[in-house]
Coordinates of C-alpha atoms in Angstrom, one line a residue:
X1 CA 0.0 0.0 0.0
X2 CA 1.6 3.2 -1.0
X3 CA 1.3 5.8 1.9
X4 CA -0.1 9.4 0.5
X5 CA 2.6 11.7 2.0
X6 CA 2.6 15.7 3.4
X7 CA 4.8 16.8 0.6
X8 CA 1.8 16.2 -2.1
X9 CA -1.0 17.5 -0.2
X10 CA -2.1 20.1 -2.1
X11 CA -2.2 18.6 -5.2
X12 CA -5.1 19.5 -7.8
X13 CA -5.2 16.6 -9.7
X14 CA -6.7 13.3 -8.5
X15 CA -4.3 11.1 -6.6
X16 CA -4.4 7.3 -7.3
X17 CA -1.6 4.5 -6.9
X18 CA -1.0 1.8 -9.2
X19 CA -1.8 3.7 -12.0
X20 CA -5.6 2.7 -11.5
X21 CA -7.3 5.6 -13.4
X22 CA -11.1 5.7 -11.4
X23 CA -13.1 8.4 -13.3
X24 CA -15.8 6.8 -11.9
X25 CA -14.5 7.8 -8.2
X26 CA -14.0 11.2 -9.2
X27 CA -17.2 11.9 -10.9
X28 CA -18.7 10.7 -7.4
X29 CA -17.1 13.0 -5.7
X30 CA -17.8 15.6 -7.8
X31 CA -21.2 15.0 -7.7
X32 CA -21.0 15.6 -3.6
X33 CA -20.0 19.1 -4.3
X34 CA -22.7 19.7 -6.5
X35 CA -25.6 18.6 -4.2
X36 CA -24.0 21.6 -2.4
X37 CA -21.1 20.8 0.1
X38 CA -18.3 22.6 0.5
X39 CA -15.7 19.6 -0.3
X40 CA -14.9 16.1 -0.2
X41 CA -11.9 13.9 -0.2
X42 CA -12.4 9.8 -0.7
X43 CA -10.0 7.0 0.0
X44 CA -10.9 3.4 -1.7
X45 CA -8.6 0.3 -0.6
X46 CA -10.0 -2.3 -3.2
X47 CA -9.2 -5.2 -5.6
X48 CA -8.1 -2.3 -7.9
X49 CA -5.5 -1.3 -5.6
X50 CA -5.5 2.4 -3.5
X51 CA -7.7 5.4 -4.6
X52 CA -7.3 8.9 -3.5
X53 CA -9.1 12.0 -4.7
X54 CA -10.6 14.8 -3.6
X55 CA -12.7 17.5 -5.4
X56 CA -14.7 20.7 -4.0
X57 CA -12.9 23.4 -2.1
X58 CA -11.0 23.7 1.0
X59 CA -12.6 26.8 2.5
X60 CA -15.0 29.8 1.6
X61 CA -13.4 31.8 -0.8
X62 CA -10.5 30.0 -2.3
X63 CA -10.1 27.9 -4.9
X64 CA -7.7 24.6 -3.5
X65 CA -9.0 21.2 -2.9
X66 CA -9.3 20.0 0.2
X67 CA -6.1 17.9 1.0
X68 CA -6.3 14.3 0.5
X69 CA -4.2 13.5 3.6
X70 CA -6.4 16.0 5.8
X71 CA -7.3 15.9 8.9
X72 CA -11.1 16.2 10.0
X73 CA -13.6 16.0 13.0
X74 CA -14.8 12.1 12.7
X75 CA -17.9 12.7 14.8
X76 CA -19.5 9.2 15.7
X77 CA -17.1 7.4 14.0
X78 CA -15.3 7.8 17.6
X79 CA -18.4 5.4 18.7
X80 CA -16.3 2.7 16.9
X81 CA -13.1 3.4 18.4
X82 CA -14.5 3.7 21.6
X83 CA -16.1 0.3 21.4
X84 CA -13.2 -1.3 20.3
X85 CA -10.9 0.1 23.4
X86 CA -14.0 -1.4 25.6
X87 CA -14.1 -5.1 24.2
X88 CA -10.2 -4.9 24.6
X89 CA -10.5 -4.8 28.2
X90 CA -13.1 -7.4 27.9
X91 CA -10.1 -9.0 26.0
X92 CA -7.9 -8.8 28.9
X93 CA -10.1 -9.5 31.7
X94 CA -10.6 -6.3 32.9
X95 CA -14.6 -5.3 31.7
X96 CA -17.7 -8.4 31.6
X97 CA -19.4 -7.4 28.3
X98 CA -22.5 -8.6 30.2
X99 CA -22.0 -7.1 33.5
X100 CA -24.0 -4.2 35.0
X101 CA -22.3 -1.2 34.8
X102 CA -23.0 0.5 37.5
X103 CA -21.1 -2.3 39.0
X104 CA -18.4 -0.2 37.4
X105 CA -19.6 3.5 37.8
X106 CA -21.5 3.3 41.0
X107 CA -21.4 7.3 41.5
X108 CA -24.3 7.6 39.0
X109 CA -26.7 5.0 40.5
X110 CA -27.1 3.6 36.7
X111 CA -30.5 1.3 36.9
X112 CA -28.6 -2.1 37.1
X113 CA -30.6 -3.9 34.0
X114 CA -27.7 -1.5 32.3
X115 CA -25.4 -3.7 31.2
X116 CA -21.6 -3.2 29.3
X117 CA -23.1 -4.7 25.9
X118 CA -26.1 -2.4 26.1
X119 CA -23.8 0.8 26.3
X120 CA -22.1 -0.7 23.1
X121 CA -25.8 -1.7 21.4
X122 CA -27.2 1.9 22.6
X123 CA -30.1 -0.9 24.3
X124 CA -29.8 0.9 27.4
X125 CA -32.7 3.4 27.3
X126 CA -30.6 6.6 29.0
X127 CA -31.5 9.9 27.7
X128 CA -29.2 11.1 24.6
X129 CA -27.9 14.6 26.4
X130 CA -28.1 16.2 22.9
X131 CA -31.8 15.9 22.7
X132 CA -34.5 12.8 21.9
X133 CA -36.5 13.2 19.4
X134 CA -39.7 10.6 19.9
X135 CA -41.9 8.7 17.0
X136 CA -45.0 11.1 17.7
X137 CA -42.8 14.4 17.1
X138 CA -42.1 15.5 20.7
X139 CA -38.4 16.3 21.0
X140 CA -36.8 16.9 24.1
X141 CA -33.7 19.3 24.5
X142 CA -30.7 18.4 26.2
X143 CA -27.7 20.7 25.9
X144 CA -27.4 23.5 23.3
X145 CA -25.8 22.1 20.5
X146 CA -27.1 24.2 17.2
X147 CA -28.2 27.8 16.2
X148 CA -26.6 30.9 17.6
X149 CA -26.2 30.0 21.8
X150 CA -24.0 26.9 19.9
X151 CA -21.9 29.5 17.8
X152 CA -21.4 32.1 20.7
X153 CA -20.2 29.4 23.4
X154 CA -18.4 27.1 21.3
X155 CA -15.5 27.0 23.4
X156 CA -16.9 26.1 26.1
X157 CA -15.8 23.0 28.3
X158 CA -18.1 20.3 29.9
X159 CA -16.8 17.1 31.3
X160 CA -18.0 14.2 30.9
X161 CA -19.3 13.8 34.3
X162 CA -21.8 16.7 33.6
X163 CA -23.4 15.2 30.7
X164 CA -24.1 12.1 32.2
X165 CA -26.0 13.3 35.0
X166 CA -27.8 15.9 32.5
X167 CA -28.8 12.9 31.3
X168 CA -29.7 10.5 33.7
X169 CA -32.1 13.6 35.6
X170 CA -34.5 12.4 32.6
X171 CA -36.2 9.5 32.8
X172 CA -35.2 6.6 30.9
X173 CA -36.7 6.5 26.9
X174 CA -37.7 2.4 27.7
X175 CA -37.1 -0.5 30.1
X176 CA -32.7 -1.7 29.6
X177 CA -32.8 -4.2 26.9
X178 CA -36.1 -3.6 25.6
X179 CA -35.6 -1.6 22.3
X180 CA -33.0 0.5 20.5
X181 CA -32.5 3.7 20.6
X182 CA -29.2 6.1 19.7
X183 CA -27.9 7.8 22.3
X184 CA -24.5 9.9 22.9
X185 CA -24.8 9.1 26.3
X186 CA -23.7 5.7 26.1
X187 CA -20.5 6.5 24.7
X188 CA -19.7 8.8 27.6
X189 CA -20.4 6.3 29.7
X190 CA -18.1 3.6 28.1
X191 CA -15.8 6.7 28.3
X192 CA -16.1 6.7 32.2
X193 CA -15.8 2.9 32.3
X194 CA -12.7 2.4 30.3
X195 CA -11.2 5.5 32.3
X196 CA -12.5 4.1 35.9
X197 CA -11.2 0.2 35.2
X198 CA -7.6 1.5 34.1
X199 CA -6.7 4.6 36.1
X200 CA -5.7 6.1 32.7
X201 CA -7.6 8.7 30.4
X202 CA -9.5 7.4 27.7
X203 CA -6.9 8.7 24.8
X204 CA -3.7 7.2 27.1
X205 CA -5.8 3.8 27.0
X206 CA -6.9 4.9 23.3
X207 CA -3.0 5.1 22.5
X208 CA -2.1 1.6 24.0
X209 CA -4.5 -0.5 22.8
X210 CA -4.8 1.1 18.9
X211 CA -3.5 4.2 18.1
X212 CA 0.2 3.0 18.8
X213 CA 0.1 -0.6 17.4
X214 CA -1.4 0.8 14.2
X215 CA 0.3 3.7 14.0
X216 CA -2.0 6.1 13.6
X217 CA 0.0 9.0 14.0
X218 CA -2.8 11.3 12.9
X219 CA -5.7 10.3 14.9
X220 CA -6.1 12.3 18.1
X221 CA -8.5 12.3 21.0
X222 CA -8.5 16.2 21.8
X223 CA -10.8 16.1 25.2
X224 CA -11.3 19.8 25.3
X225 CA -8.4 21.3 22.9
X226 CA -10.2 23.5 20.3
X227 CA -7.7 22.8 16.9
X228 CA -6.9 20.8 14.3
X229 CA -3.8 19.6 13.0
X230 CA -2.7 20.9 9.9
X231 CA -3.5 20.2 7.3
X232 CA -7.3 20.2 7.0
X233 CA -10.6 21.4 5.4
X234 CA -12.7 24.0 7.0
X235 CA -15.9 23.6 8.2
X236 CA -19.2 26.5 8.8
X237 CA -21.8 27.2 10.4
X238 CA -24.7 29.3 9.2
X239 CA -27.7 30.7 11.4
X240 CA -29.8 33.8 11.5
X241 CA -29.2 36.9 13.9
X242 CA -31.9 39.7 13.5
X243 CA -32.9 38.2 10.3
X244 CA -29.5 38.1 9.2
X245 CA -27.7 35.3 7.6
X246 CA -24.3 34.9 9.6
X247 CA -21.7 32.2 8.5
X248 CA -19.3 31.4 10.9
X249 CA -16.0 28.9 10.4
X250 CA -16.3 26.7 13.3
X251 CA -13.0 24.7 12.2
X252 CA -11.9 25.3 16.0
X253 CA -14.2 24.7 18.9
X254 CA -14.0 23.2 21.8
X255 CA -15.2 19.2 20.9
X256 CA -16.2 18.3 25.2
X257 CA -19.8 19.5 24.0
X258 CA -20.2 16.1 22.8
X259 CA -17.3 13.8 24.2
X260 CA -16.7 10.3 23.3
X261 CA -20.3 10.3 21.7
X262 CA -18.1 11.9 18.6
X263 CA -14.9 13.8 19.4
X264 CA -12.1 12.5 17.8
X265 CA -10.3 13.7 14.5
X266 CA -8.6 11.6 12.1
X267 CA -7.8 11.2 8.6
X268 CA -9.2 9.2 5.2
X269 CA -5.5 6.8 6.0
X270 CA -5.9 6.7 9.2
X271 CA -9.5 5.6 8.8
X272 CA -9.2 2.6 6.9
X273 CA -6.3 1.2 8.8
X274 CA -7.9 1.2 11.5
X275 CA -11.5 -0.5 10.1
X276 CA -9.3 -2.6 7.7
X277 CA -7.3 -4.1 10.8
X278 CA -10.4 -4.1 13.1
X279 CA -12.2 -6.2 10.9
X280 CA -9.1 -8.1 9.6
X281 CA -8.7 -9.3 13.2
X282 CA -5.8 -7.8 14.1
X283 CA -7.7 -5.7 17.7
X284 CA -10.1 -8.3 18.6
X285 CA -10.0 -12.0 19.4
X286 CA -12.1 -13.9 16.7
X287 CA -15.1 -14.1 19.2
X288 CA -15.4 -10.8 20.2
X289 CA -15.3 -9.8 16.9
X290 CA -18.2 -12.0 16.0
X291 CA -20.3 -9.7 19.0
X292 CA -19.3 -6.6 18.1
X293 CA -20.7 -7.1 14.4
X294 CA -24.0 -9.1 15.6
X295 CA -26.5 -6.6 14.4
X296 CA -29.5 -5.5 16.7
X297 CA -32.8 -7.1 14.8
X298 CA -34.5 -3.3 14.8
X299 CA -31.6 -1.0 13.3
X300 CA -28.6 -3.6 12.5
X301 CA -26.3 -2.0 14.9
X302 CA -23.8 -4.1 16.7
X303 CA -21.3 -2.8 18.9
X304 CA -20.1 0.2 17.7
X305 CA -21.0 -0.3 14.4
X306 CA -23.8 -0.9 12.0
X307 CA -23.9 -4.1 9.9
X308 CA -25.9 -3.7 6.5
X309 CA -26.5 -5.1 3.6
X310 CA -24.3 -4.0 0.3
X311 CA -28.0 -5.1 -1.8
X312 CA -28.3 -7.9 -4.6
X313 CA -25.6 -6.1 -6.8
X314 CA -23.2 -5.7 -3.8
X315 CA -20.3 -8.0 -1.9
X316 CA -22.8 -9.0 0.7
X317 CA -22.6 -7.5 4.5
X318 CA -20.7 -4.5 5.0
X319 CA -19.4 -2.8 8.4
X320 CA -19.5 0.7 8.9
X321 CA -19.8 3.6 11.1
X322 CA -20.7 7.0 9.6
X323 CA -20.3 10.6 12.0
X324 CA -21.2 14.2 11.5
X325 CA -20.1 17.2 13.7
X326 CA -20.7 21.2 12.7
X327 CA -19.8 21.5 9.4
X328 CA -17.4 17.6 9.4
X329 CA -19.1 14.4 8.0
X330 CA -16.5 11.4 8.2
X331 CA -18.0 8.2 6.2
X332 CA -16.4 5.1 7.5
X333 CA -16.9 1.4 5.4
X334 CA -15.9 -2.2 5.2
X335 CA -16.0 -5.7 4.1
X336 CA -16.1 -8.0 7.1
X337 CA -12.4 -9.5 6.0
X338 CA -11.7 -5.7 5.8
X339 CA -10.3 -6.5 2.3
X340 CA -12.2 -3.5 0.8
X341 CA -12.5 -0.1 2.4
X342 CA -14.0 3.3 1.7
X343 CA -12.9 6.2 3.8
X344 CA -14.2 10.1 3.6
X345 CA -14.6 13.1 4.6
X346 CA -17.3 16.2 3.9
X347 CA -16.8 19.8 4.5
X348 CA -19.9 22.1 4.0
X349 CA -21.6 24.5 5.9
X350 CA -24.0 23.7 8.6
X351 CA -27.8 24.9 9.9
X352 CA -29.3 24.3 12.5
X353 CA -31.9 23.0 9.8
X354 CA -29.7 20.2 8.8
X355 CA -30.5 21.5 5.0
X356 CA -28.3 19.1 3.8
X357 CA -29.3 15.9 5.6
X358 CA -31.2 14.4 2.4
X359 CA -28.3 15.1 0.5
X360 CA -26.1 13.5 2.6
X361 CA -27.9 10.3 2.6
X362 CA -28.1 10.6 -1.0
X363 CA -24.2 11.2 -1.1
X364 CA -23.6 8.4 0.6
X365 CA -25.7 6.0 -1.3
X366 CA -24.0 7.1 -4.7
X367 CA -20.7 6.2 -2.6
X368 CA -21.4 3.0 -1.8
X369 CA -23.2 1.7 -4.8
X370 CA -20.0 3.0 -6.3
X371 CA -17.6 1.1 -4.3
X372 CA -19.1 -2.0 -3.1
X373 CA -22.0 -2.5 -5.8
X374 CA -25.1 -1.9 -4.3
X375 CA -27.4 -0.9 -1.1
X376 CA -27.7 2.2 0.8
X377 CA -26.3 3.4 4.3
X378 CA -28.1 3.0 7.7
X379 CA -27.8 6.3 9.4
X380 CA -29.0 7.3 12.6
X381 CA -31.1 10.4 13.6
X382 CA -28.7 13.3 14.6
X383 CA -25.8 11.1 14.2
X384 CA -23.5 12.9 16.0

């Protein structure tokens, strides 16, 4: 596999290796930045060989492509890694994936029908502290997380700690075990357990168990520091102030808002080393593998990531885990041998109307009928 380096980042022209000319790829891409984002850049590990493009802009105003080797926020993507670093412990000894876990985190009087797995499987029932949003149409806020309040406190830390009990002060959406629902909260929590059972912070347990045997030198768990490495795309926010329309680069912020539920940045490389080795094997004993991708009957989510079908046309199953955070969307895809990957990220420009969540979905169905033949992407609401 030929590495993408620095020194070539800023290239217009699309990058591929083994002199595997994709129009196809780039005329996907493309097509993302006329349904109205900002930019895109794709990485396909295939049959073919290694594919890397990108097309769109960089930031408002300029003209150059955002950088194939980029960094970007990975929003719920982290979900994955996060689950991963928790069936590790399980691994070792250290976590019962079927244990209650207030066994574990006894401060927050968790209902003990909680268990580790439903965490993982987002079975628990607690409260998503960015907001529910129920099947008649009631939606129930939890912290500010769009429009202008959003914009003007941005930098503004919460721990972890506070976010939980935000959401635990609501009652729980159904009995433990009973139905699916997603919810940010559970990550946080498997935050606070990996963090409790070790003595070490989640990105010093983050760094043991993945980051460092992989080498993923540009994957970072920033907790509450506001940048990103160079180099990267931008990312915007619009909203309205005294029937104004404001746009706002919110590149930097201050990611504690929504913690493990979708923190972490990362790049396209990074990516599918990481999903490519997960599912290769190379993190998880065989069996703990086979939990993590045993897909809930409602939604086909596992642990940590969603298992779905790649339709008639397709190579069967495929594994993925898709995240969007203020202006990022990271898309995240696999074959269960992790053989074949697809690995992106979105720029664009944000509202608090999600006016590009139908595109999105439609963005990533081109994408995968692209790459793996067939099917569409499961996505869940406010995936954050």
């Amino acid at each position: 596999m030929e590495k993408i380096t620095s020194s070539s980042e800023n290239r217009k022209e699309t990058r591929f290796t083994n002199d595997q000319d994709r129009p196809e790829l780039q005329k996907a891409i493309e097509e993302i930045v006329d349904f109205g984002f900002l930019g895109v850049q794709l990485r396909v590990h295939d049959e073919k060989g290694e594919w890397v493009g990108s097309a769109g802009v960089s930031r408002l105003g300029e003209t150059a492509k955002p950088p194939t080797n980029g960094h970007f926020r990975i929003g719920s993507n982290t979900k994955t890694f996060t689950a991963t670093v928790v069936l590790q412990l399980v691994a070792e000894g250290r976590i019962g994936l079927d244990d209650p876990a207030v066994d574990y985190l006894p401060e927050f009087g968790l209902d003990r029908r909680i268990t580790v797995r439903m965490l993982l499987q987002h079975t628990s029932g607690v409260f998503n502290f960015t907001g529910e949003y129920y099947e008649d149409g009631t939606v129930v806020p939890g912290i500010p997380w769009q429009g202008q309040e959003w914009v003007d406190n941005r930098f503004k830390t919460y721990r972890p700690e506070e976010l939980v009990r935000l959401a635990l002060s609501r009652p729980l959406r159904f009995d433990p075990g009973t139905d699916w629902s997603y919810s940010n909260t559970n990550y946080v929590l498997a935050r606070l357990l990996i963090e409790k059972v070790t003595g070490c912070s989640l990105a010093e347990e983050m760094q043991r168990l993945i980051l460092g045997p992989l080498g993923l030198s540009g994957t970072r768990v920033p907790d509450t520091q506001p940048e990103i490495p160079e180099p990267h795309a931008h990312a915007y926010y619009r909203y309205e102030d005294a029937g104004e329309q404001k746009t706002v680069d919110i590149t930097s912020q201050n990611p504690s808002w929504i913690s493990t539920g979708g923190d972490m940045i990362s790049t396209t490389q990074d990516l599918h080393t990481f999903i490519s080795a997960l599912m290769g094997g190379k993190l998880l004993p065989a069996p703990l593998l086979a939990e993590m991708i045993k897909p809930h009957p409602k939604v086909g989510y596992g642990l940590g990531v969603f298992v779905q079908n790649a339709g008639s046309n397709g190579d069967g199953t495929i594994i993925t885990h898709n995240g969007g955070i203020s202006g990022y969307a990271a898309l995240m895809y696999s074959t269960p041998d992790g053989s074949k990957t697809l690995t992106a990220s979105i720029n664009y420009v944000d509202d608090a109307a999600m006016s590009l969540a139908v595109a999105f979905q439609k963005v990533i169905q081109r994408l995968v009928e692209e790459v793996f033949g067939g099917g569409h992407a499961e996505s869940a609401d406010g995936e954050i």
